[in-house]
Short mmCIF file of N, CA, C and O in Angstrom, two decimals:
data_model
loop_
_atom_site.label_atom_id
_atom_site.label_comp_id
_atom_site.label_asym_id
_atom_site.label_seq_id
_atom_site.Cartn_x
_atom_site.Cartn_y
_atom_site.Cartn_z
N UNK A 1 66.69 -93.49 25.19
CA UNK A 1 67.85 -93.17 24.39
C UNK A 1 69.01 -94.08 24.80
O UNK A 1 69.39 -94.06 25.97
N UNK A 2 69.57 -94.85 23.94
CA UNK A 2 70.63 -95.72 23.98
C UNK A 2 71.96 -94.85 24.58
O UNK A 2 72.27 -93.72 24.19
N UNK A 3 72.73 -95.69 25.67
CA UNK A 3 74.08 -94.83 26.32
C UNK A 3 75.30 -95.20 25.46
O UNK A 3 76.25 -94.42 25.50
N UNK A 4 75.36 -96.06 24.84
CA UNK A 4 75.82 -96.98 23.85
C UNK A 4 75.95 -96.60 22.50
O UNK A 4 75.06 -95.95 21.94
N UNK A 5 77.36 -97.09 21.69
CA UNK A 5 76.76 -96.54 19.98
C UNK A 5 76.61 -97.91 19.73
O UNK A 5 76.27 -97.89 18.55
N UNK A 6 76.65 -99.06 20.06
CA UNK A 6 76.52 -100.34 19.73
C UNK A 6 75.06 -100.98 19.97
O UNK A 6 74.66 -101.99 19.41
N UNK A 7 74.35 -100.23 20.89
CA UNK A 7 72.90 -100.08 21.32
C UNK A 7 72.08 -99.24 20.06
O UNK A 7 71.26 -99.69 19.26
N UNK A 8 72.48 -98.24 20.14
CA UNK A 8 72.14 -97.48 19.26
C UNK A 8 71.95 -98.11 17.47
O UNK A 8 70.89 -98.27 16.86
N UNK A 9 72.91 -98.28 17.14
CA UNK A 9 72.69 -99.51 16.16
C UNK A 9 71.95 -100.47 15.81
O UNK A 9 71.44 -100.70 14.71
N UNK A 10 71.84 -101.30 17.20
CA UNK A 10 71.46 -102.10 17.45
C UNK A 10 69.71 -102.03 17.73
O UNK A 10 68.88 -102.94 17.81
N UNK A 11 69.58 -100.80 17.81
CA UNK A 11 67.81 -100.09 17.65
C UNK A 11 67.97 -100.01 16.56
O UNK A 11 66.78 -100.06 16.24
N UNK A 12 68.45 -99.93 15.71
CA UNK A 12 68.05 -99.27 14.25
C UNK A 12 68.12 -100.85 13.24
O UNK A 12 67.52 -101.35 12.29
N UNK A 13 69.12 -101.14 14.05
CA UNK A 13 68.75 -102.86 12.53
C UNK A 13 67.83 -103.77 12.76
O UNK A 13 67.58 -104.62 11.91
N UNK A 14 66.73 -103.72 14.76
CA UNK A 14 66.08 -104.76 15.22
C UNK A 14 64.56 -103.51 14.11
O UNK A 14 63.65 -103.83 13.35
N UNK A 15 65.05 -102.20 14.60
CA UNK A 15 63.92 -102.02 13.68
C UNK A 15 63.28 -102.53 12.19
O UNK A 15 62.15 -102.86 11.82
N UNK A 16 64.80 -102.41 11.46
CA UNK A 16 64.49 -102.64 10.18
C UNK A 16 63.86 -104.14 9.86
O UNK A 16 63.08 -104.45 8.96
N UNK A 17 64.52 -105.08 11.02
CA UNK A 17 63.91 -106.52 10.88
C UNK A 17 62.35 -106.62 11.22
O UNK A 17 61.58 -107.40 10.66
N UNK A 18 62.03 -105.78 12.13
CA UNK A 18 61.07 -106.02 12.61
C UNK A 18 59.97 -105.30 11.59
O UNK A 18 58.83 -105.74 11.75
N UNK A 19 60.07 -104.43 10.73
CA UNK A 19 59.35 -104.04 10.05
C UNK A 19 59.48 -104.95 8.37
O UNK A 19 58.71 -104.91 7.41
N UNK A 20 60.62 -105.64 8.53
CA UNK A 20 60.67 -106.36 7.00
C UNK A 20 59.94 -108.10 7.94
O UNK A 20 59.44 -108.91 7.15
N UNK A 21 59.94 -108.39 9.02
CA UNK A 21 59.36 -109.28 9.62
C UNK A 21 57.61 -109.05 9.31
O UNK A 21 56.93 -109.81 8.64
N UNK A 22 57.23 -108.07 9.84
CA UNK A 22 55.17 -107.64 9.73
C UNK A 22 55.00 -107.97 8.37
O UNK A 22 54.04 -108.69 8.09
N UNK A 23 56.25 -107.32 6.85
CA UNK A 23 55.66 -107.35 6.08
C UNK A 23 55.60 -108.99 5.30
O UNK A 23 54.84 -109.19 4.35
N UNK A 24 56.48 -110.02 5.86
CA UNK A 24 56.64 -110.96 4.98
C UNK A 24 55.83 -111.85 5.79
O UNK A 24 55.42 -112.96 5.42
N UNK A 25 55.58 -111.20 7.18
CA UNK A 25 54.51 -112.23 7.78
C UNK A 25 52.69 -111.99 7.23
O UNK A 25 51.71 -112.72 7.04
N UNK A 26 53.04 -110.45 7.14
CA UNK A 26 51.16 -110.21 6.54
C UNK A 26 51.08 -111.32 4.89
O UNK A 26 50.16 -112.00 4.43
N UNK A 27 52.38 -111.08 4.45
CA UNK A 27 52.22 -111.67 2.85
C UNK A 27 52.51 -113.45 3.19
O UNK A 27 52.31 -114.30 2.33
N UNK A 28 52.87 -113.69 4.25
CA UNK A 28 52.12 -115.33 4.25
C UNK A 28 50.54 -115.48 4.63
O UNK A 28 49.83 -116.32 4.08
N UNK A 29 50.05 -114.56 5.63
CA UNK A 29 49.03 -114.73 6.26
C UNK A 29 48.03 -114.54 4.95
O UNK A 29 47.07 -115.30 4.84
N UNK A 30 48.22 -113.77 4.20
CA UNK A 30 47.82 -113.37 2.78
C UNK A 30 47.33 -114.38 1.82
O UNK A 30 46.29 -114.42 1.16
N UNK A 31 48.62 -115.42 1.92
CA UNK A 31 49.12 -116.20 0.86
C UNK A 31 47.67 -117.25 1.33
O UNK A 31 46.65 -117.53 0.71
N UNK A 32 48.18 -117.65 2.71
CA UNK A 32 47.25 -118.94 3.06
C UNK A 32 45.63 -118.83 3.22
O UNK A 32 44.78 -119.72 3.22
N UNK A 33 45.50 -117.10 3.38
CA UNK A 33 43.85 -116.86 3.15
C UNK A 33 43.65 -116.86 1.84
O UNK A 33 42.46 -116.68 1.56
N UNK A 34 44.40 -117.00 0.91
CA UNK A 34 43.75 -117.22 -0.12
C UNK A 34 43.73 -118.31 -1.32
O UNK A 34 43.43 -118.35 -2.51
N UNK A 35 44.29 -119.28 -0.20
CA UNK A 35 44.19 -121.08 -0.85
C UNK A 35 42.80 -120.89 0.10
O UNK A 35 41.85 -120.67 -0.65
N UNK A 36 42.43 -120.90 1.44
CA UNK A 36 41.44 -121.29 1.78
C UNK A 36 39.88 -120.84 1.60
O UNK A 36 38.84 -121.38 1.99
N UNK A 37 40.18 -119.41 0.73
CA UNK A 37 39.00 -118.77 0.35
C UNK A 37 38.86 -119.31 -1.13
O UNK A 37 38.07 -118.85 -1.95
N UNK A 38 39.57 -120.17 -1.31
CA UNK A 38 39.59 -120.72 -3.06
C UNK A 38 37.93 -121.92 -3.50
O UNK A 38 38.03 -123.14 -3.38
N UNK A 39 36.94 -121.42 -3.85
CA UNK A 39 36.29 -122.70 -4.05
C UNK A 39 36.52 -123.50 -4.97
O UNK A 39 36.16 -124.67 -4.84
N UNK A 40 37.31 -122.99 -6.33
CA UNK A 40 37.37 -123.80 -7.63
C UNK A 40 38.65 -124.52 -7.52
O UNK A 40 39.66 -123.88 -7.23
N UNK A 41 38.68 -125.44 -7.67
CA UNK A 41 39.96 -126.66 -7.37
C UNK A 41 41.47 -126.01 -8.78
O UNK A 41 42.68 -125.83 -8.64
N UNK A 42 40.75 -125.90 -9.70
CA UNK A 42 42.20 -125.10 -10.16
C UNK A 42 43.05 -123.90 -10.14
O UNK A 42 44.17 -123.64 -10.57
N UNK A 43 42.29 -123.34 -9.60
CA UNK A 43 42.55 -121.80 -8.43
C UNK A 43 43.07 -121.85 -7.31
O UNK A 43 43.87 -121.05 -6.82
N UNK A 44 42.68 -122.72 -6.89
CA UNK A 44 43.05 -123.70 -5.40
C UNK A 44 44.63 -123.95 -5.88
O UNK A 44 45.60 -123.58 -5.22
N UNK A 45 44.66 -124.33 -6.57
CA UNK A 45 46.03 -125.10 -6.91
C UNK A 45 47.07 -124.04 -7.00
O UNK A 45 47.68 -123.60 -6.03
N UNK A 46 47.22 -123.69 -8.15
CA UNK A 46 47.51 -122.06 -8.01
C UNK A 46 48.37 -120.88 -6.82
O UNK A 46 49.48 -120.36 -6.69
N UNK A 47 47.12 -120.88 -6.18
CA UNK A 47 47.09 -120.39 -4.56
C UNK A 47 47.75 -121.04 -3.78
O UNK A 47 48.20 -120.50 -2.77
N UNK A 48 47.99 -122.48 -4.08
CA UNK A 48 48.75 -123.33 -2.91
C UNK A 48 49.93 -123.46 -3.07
O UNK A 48 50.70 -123.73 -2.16
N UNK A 49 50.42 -123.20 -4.83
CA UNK A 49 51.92 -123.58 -5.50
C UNK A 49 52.77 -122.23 -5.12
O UNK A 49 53.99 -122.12 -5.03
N UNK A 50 51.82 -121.27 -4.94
CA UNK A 50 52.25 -119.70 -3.98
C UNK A 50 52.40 -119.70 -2.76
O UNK A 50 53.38 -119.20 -2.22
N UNK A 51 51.03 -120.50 -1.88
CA UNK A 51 51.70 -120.42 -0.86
C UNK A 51 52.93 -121.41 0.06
O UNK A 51 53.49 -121.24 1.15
N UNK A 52 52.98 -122.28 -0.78
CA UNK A 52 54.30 -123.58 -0.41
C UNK A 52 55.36 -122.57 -0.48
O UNK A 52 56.13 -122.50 0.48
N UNK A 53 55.55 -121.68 -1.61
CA UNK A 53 57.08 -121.16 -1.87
C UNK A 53 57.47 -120.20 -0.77
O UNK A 53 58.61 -120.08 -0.33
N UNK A 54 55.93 -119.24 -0.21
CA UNK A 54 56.29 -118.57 0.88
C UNK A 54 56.53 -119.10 2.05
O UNK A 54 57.52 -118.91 2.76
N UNK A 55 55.46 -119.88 2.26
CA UNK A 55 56.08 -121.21 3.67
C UNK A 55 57.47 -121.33 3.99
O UNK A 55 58.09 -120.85 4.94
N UNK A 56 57.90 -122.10 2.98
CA UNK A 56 59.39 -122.31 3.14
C UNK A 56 60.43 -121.41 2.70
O UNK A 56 61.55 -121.82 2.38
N UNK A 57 60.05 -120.07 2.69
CA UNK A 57 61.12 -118.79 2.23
C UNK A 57 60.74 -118.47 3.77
O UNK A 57 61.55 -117.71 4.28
N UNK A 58 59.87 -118.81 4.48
CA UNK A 58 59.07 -118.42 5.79
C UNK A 58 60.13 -119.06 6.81
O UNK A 58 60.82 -118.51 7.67
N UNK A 59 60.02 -120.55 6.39
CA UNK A 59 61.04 -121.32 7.76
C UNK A 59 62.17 -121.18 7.41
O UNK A 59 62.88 -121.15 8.41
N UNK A 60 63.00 -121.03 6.09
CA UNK A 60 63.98 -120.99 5.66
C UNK A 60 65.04 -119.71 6.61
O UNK A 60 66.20 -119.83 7.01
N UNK A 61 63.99 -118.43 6.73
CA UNK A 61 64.52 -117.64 7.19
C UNK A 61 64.61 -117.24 8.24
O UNK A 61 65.32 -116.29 8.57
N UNK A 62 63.83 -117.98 9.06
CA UNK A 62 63.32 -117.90 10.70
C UNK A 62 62.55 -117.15 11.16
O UNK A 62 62.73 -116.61 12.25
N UNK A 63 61.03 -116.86 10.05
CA UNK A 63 60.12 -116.00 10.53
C UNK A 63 59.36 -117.51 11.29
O UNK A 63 59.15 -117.42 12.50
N UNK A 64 59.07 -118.54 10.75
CA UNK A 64 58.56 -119.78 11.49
C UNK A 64 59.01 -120.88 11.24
O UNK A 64 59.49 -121.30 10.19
N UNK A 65 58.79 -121.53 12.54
CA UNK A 65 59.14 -123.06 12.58
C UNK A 65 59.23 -123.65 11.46
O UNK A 65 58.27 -123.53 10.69
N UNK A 66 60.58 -124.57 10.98
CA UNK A 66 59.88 -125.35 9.60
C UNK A 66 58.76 -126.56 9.97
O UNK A 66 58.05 -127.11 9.13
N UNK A 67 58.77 -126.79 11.13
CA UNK A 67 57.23 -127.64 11.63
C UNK A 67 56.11 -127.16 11.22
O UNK A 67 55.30 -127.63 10.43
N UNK A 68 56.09 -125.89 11.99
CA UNK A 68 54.93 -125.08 11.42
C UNK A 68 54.47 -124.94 10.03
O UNK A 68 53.30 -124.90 9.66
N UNK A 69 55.69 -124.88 9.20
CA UNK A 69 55.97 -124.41 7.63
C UNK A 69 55.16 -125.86 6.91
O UNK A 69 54.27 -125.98 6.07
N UNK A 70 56.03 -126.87 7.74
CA UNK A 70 55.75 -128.20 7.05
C UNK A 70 54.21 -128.72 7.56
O UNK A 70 53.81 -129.59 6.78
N UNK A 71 53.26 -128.45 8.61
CA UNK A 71 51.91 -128.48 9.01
C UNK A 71 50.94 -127.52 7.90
O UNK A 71 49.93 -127.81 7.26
N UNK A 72 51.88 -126.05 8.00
CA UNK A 72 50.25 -125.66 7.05
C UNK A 72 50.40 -126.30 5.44
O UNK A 72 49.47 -126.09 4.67
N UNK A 73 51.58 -127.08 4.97
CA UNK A 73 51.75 -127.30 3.54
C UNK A 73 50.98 -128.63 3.61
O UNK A 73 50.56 -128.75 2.45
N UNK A 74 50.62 -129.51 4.17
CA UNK A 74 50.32 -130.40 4.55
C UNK A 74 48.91 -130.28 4.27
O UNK A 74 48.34 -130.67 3.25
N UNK A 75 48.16 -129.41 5.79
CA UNK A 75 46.35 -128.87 5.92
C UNK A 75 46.60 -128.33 4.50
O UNK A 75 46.48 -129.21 3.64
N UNK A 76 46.91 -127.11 4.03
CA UNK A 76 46.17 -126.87 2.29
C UNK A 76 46.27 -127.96 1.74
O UNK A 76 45.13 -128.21 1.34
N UNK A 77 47.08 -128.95 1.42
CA UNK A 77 47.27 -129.59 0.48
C UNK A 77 45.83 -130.48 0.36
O UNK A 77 45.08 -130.47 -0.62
N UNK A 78 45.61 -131.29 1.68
CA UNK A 78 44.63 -132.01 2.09
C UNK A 78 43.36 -130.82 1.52
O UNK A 78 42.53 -131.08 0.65
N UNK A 79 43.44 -129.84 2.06
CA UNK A 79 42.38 -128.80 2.01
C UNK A 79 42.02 -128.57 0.65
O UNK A 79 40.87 -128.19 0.44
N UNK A 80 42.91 -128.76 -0.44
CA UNK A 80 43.05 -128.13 -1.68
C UNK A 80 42.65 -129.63 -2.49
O UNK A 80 42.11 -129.54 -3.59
N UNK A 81 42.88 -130.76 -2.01
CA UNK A 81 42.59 -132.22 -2.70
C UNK A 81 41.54 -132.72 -2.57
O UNK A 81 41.11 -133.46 -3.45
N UNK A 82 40.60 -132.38 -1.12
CA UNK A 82 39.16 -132.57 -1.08
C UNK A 82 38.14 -131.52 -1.79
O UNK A 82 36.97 -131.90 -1.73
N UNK A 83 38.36 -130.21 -2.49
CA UNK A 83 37.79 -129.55 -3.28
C UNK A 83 37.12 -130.66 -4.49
O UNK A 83 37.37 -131.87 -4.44
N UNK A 84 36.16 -129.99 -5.68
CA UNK A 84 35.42 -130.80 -6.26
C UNK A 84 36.20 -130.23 -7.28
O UNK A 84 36.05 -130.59 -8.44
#
């Protein structure tokens, strides 16, 4: 129990991040399993023009690195251009 009302607070808004954090991180992890479960190249495409926008709504906001952001846009892309 917080001794603090500024603590106290301060539990309640790391919560709310941390639960709007799981959910926008499951919906990238989401995004990118399903460019890579894609076999048909225009489905693929699709899947990848979705997951670029989350990527960078991803680094934009500081759930990840924009390195990171800018590496997996990179692997799908490659991933998504060697399809048949």
């Amino acid at each position: 129990m917080p001794s603090h009302k500024s603590c106290a607070k301060r539990m309640k808004t790391s919560a709310l991040e941390r639960a709007r954090n799981r959910g926008n991180r499951s919906q990238l992890r989401d995004a990118l399993k399903a460019v890579r479960t894609e076999t048909k190249k225009s489905e693929a495409v699709k899947a990848l023009q979705q997951a670029i926008v989350i990527l960078a709504k991803s680094a934009s906001s500081g759930l990840i690195h924009k390195n990171n952001a800018a590496r997996n846009k990179s692997r799908l892309t490659s991933f998504v251009a060697k399809l048949a």
